Coordinates of C-alpha atoms in Angstrom, one line a residue:
X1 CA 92.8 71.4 98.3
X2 CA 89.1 71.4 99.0
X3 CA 88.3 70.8 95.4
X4 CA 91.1 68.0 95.3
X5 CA 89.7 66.0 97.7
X6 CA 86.5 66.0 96.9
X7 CA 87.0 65.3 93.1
X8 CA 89.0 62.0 94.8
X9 CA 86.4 61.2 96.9
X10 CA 83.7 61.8 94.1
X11 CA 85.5 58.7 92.3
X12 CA 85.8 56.5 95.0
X13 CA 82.1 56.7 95.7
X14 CA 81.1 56.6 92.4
X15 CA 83.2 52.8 92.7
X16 CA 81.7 52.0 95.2
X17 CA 77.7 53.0 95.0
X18 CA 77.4 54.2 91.5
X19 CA 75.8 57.3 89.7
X20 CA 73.6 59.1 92.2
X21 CA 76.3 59.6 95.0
X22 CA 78.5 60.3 92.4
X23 CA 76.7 63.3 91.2
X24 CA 76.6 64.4 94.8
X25 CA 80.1 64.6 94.6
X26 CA 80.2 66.3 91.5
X27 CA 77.9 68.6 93.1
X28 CA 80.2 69.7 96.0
X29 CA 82.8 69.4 93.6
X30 CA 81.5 72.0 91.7
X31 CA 80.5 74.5 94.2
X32 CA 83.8 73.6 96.3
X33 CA 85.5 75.3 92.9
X34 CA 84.1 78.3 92.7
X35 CA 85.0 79.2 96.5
X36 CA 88.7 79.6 94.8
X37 CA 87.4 83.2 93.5
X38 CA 85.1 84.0 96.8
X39 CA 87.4 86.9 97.5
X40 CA 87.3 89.1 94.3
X41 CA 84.0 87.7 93.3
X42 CA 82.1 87.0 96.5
X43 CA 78.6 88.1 95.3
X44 CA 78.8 86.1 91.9
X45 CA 79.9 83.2 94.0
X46 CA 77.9 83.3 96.7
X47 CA 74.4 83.2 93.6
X48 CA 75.8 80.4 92.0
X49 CA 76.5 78.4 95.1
X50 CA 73.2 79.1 96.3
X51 CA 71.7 78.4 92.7
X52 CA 73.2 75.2 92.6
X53 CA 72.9 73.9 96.3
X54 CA 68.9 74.4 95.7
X55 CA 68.9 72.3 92.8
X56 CA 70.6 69.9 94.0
X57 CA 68.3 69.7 97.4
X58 CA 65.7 70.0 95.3
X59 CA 67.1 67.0 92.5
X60 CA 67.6 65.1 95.8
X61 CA 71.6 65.0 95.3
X62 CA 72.2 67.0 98.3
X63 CA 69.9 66.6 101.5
X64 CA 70.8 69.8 102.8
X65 CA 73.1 73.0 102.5
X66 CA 76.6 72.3 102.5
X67 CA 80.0 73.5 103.3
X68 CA 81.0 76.0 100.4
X69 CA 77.6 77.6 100.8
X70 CA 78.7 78.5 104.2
X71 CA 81.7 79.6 103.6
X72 CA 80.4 81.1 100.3
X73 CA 78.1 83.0 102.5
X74 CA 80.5 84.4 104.9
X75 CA 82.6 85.7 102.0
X76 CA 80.0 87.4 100.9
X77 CA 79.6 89.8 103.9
X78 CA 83.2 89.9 104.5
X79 CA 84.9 91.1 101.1
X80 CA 81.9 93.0 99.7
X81 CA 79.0 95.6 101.2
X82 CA 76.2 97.5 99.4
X83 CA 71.8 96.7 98.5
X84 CA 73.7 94.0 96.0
X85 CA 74.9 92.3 99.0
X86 CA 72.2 92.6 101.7
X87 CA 69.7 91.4 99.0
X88 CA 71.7 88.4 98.1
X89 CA 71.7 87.5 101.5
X90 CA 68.5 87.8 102.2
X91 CA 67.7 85.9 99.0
X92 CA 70.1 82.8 100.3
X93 CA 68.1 82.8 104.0
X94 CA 64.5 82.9 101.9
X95 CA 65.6 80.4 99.0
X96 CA 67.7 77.5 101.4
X97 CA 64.6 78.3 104.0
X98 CA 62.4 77.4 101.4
X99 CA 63.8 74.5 99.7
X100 CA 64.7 73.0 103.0
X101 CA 61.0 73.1 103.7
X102 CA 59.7 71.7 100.8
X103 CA 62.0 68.7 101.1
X104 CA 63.2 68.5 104.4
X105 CA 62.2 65.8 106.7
X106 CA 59.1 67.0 108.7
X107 CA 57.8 70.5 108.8
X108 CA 59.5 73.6 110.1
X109 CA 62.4 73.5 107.9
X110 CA 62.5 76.4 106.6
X111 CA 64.0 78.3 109.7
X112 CA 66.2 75.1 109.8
X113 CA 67.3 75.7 106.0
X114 CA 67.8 80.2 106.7
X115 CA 69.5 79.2 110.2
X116 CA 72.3 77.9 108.5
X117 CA 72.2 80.8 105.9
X118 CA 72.2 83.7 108.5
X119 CA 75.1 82.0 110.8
X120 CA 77.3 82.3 108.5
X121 CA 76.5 85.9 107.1
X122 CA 76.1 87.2 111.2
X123 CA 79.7 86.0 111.4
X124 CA 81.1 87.5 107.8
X125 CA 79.2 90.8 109.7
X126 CA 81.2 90.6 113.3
X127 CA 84.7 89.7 111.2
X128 CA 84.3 92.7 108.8
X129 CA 83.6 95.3 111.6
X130 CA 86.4 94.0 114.0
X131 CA 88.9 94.6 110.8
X132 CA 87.2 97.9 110.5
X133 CA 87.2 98.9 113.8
X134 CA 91.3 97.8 113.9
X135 CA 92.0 99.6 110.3
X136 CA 90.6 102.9 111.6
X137 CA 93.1 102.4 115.2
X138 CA 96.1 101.9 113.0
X139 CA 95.6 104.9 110.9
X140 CA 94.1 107.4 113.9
X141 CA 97.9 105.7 115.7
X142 CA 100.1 106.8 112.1
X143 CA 98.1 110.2 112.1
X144 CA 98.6 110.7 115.8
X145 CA 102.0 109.7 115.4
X146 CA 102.6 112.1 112.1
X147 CA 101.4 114.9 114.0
X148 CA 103.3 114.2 117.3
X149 CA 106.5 114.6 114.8
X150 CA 104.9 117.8 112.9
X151 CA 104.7 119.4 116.5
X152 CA 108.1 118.3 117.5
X153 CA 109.9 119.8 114.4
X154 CA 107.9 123.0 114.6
X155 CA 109.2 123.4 117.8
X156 CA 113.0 122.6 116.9
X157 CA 112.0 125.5 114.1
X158 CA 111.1 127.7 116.7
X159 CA 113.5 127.2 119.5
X160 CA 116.7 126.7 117.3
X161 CA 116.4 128.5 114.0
X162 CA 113.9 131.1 114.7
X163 CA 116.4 132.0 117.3
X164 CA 119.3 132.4 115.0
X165 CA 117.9 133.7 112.1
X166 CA 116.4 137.1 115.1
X167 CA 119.9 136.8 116.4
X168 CA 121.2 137.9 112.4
X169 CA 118.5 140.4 112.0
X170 CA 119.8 142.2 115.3
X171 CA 123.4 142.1 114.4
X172 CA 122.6 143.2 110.8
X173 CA 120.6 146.2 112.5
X174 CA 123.5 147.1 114.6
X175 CA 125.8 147.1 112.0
X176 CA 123.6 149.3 110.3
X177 CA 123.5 151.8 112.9
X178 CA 127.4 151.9 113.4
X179 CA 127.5 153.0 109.7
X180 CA 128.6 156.7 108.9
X181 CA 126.3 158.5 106.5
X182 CA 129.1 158.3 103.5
X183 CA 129.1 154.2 103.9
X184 CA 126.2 154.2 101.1
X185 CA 127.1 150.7 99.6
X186 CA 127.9 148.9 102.5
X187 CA 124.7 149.8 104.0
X188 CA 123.0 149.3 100.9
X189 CA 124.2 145.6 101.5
X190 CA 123.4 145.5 105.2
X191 CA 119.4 146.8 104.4
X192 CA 119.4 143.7 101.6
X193 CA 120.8 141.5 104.5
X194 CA 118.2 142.4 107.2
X195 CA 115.7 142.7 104.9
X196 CA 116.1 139.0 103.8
X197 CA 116.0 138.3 107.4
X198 CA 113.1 139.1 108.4
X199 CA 111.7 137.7 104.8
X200 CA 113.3 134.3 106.0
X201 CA 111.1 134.9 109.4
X202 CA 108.0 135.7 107.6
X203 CA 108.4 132.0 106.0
X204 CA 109.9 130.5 109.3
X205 CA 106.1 131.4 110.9
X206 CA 104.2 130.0 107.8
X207 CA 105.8 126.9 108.3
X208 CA 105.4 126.5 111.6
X209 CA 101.9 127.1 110.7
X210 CA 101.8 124.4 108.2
X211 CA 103.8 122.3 110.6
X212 CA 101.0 122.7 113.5
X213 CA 98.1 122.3 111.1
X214 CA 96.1 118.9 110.8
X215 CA 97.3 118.6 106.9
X216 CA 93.8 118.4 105.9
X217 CA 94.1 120.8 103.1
X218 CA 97.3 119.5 100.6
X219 CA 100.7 119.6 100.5
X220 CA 101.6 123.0 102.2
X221 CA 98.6 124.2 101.5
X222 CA 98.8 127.1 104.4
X223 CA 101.6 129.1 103.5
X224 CA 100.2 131.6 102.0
X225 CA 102.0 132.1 98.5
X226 CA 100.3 131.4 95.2
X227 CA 100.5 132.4 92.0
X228 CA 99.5 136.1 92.8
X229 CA 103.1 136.3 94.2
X230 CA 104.9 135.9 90.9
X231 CA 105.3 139.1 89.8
X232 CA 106.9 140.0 93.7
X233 CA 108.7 136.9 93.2
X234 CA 110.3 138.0 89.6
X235 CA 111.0 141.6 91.2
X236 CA 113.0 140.2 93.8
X237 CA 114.9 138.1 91.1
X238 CA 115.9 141.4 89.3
X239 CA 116.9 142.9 92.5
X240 CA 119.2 139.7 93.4
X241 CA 120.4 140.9 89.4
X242 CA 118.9 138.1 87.4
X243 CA 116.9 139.5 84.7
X244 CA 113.6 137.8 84.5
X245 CA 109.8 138.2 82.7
X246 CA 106.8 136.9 83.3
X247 CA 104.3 136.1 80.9
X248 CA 100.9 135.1 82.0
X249 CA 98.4 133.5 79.4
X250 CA 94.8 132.2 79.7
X251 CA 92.2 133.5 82.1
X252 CA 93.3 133.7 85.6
X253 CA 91.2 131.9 87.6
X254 CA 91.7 130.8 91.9
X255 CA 93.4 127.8 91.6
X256 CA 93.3 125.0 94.4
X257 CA 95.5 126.1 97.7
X258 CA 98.0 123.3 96.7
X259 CA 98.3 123.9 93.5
X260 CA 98.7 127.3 93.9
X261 CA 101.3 127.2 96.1
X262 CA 103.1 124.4 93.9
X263 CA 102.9 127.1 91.0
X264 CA 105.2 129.7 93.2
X265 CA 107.9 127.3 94.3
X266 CA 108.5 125.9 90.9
X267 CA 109.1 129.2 89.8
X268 CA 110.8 130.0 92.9
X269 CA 113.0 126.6 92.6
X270 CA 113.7 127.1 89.4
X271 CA 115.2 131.3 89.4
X272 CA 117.2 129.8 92.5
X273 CA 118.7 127.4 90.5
X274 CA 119.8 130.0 87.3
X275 CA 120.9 132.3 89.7
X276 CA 123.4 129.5 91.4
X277 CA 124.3 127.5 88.4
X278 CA 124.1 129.4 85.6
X279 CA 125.8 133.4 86.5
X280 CA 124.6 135.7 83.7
X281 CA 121.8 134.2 82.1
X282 CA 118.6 135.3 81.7
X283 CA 115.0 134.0 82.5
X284 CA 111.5 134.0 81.2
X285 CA 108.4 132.8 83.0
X286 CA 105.3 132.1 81.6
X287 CA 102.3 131.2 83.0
X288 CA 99.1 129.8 81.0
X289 CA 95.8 129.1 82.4
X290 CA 93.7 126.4 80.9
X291 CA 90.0 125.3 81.6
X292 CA 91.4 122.1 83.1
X293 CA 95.1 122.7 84.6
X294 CA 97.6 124.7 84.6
X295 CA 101.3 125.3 83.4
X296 CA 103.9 126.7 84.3
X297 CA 107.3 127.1 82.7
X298 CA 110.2 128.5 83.5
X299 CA 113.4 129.0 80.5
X300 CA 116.8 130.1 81.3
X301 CA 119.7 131.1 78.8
X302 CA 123.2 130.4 80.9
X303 CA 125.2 127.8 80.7
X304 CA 126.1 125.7 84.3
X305 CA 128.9 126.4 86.1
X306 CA 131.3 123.4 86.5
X307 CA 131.6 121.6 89.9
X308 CA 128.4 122.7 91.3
X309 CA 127.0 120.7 94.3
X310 CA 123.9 118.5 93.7
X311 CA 120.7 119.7 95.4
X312 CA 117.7 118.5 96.2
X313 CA 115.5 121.3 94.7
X314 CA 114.2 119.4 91.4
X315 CA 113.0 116.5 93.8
X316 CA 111.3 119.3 96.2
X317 CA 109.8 119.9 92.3
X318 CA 108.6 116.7 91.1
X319 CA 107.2 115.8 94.6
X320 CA 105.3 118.8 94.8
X321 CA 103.4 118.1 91.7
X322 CA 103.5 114.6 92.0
X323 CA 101.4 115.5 95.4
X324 CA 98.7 117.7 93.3
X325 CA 99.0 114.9 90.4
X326 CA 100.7 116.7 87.7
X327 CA 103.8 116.0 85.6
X328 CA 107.1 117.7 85.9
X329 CA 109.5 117.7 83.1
X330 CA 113.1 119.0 82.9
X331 CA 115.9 119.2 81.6
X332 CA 118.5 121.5 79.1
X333 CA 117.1 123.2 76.3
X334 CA 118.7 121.7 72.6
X335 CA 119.7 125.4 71.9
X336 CA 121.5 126.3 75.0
X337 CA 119.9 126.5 78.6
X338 CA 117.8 125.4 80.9
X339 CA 113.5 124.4 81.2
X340 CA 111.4 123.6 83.9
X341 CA 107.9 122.6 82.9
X342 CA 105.0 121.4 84.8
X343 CA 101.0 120.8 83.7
X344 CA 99.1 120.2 86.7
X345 CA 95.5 119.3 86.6
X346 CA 93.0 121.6 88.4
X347 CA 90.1 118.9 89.7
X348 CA 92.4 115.8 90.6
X349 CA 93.8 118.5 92.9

């Protein structure tokens, strides 16, 4: 609109007083122009405005600085920091001080010719830290708020399922006791179901740690399991009577607290799902170290069941390695089955 205007006005005063105000015109038309990038380019706008405001005091078709160089100024200090900037500002304050001396009326023009430089630029400064200083309150509000909510469902975990899940465990121990010696199997049953109880508390206090944490370190990144787990983690598969390998490849090397904890509940995920959707397969697991990520896959045999429910457990997936900025992939195998692969890089994590 600026630039409209002034083009406008350039040819009405070119009609009425001829070239040299014309070229004045043409001037501001010109520097009025490049304002329209200030915001992604402010430092290449905020030279050329300056480069051509001199010349033009200087060619005596300007008698002093004009509007885009203040706004061009301002922009300058508000959408872009760094030496780059500060010298470019200091540079406009020394070269319009300058200029304006040398062909100002009078002397003393050069703080006349900076003043009107640095006003600008002091006011770019104050906008730019108030928008700061407001960014950094709304994001300490969403984190105190985040946490306020972390704290409220670790204590719903506490107070509610804790509490149940210790209520099971007790009755399952009672039961237990009640047994007579020649009740092998169902006792056999009753140690896997208090067992799995207190396995189900174990996890029930790491995520209340997680919960409690400031969620500095990654997605779940407290819990405790990694990769170092697997082997536990395929036992307890073959106890559950899902016959599962593990394969590891590569050189192991500590991977990064998310990732590592990504690594166990795919696998985890992923032997869950066989063992509910697919009764009587088998499963292989392999993981294989790289120099820059890691993957893991896991390979099943069965064949789903018709009529299961839908989950949420390859979501849980892809988000977790979305979060450490891998790729997930799966999906059934062209020979029978199912995969679950994901590559995860090591340093974007």
């Amino acid at each position: 609109m600026l630039a409209l205007f002034s083009a406008l006005g350039m040819v009405l005063t070119f009609l009425q007083t001829g070239v040299s105000d014309a070229l004045g015109s043409a001037h501001f038309l010109l520097t009025s122009s490049l304002l329209l990038v200030r915001r992604s380019r402010p430092l290449l706008v905020a030279g050329a405005v300056m480069v051509l405001d001199v010349a033009g005091i200087a060619a005596g078709l300007v008698t002093s600085p004009t509007l885009p160089e203040a706004i061009a100024f301002y922009s300058l200090i508000r959408y872009s920091s760094g030496r780059p900037t500060l010298f470019m500002a200091v540079a406009g304050i020394a070269a319009y001080g300058t200029v304006m001396e040398f062909t100002g009326p009078g002397y003393g023009q050069f703080l006349a010719g900076g003043f009107v430089v640095a006003v600008p630029v002091g006011v770019g400064a104050l906008v730019k830290a108030r928008a700061e200083l407001n960014e950094r309150g709304r994001r300490e509000a969403a984190d105190a708020a985040v946490q306020a909510e972390r704290r409220r469902i670790a204590r719903e975990l506490h107070d509610v399922v804790a509490h149940h899940i210790t209520v099971i465990n007790a009755l399952v121990g009672g039961a237990r006791a009640t047994l007579a010696p020649e009740q092998e199997v169902p006792r056999e049953a009753l140690e896997s179901a208090q067992q799995t109880a207190r396995q189900a508390m174990s996890e029930m206090r790491r995520l209340l740690h997680v919960l409690r944490a400031d969620g500095n370190d990654g997605p779940d990144a407290a819990t405790g399991v990694g990769a170092d787990r697997l082997p536990a983690l395929i036992g307890e598969a073959r106890s559950a009577g899902l016959p599962a390998g593990l394969t590891v490849t590569g050189e192991p090397v500590p991977l990064p607290s998310a990732v590592d904890h990504a690594v166990y509940r795919i696998v985890q995920e992923a032997l869950t799902n066989t063992r509910k959707h697919a009764a009587g397969a088998r499963a292989s697991v392999r993981l294989a170290y790289e120099p820059e990520a890691v993957e893991v896959e896991v390979l099943d045999d069965g064949v789903p069941q018709p009529g299961g429910a839908p989950g949420f457990g390859l979501g849980g997936m892809a988000e977790r390695v979305a979060l450490c900025g891998g790729q997930l992939s799966t999906g059934p195998r062209p020979g029978g089955g199912f995969r679950v692969h994901a590559r995860i890089p090591l340093e974007a994590s």
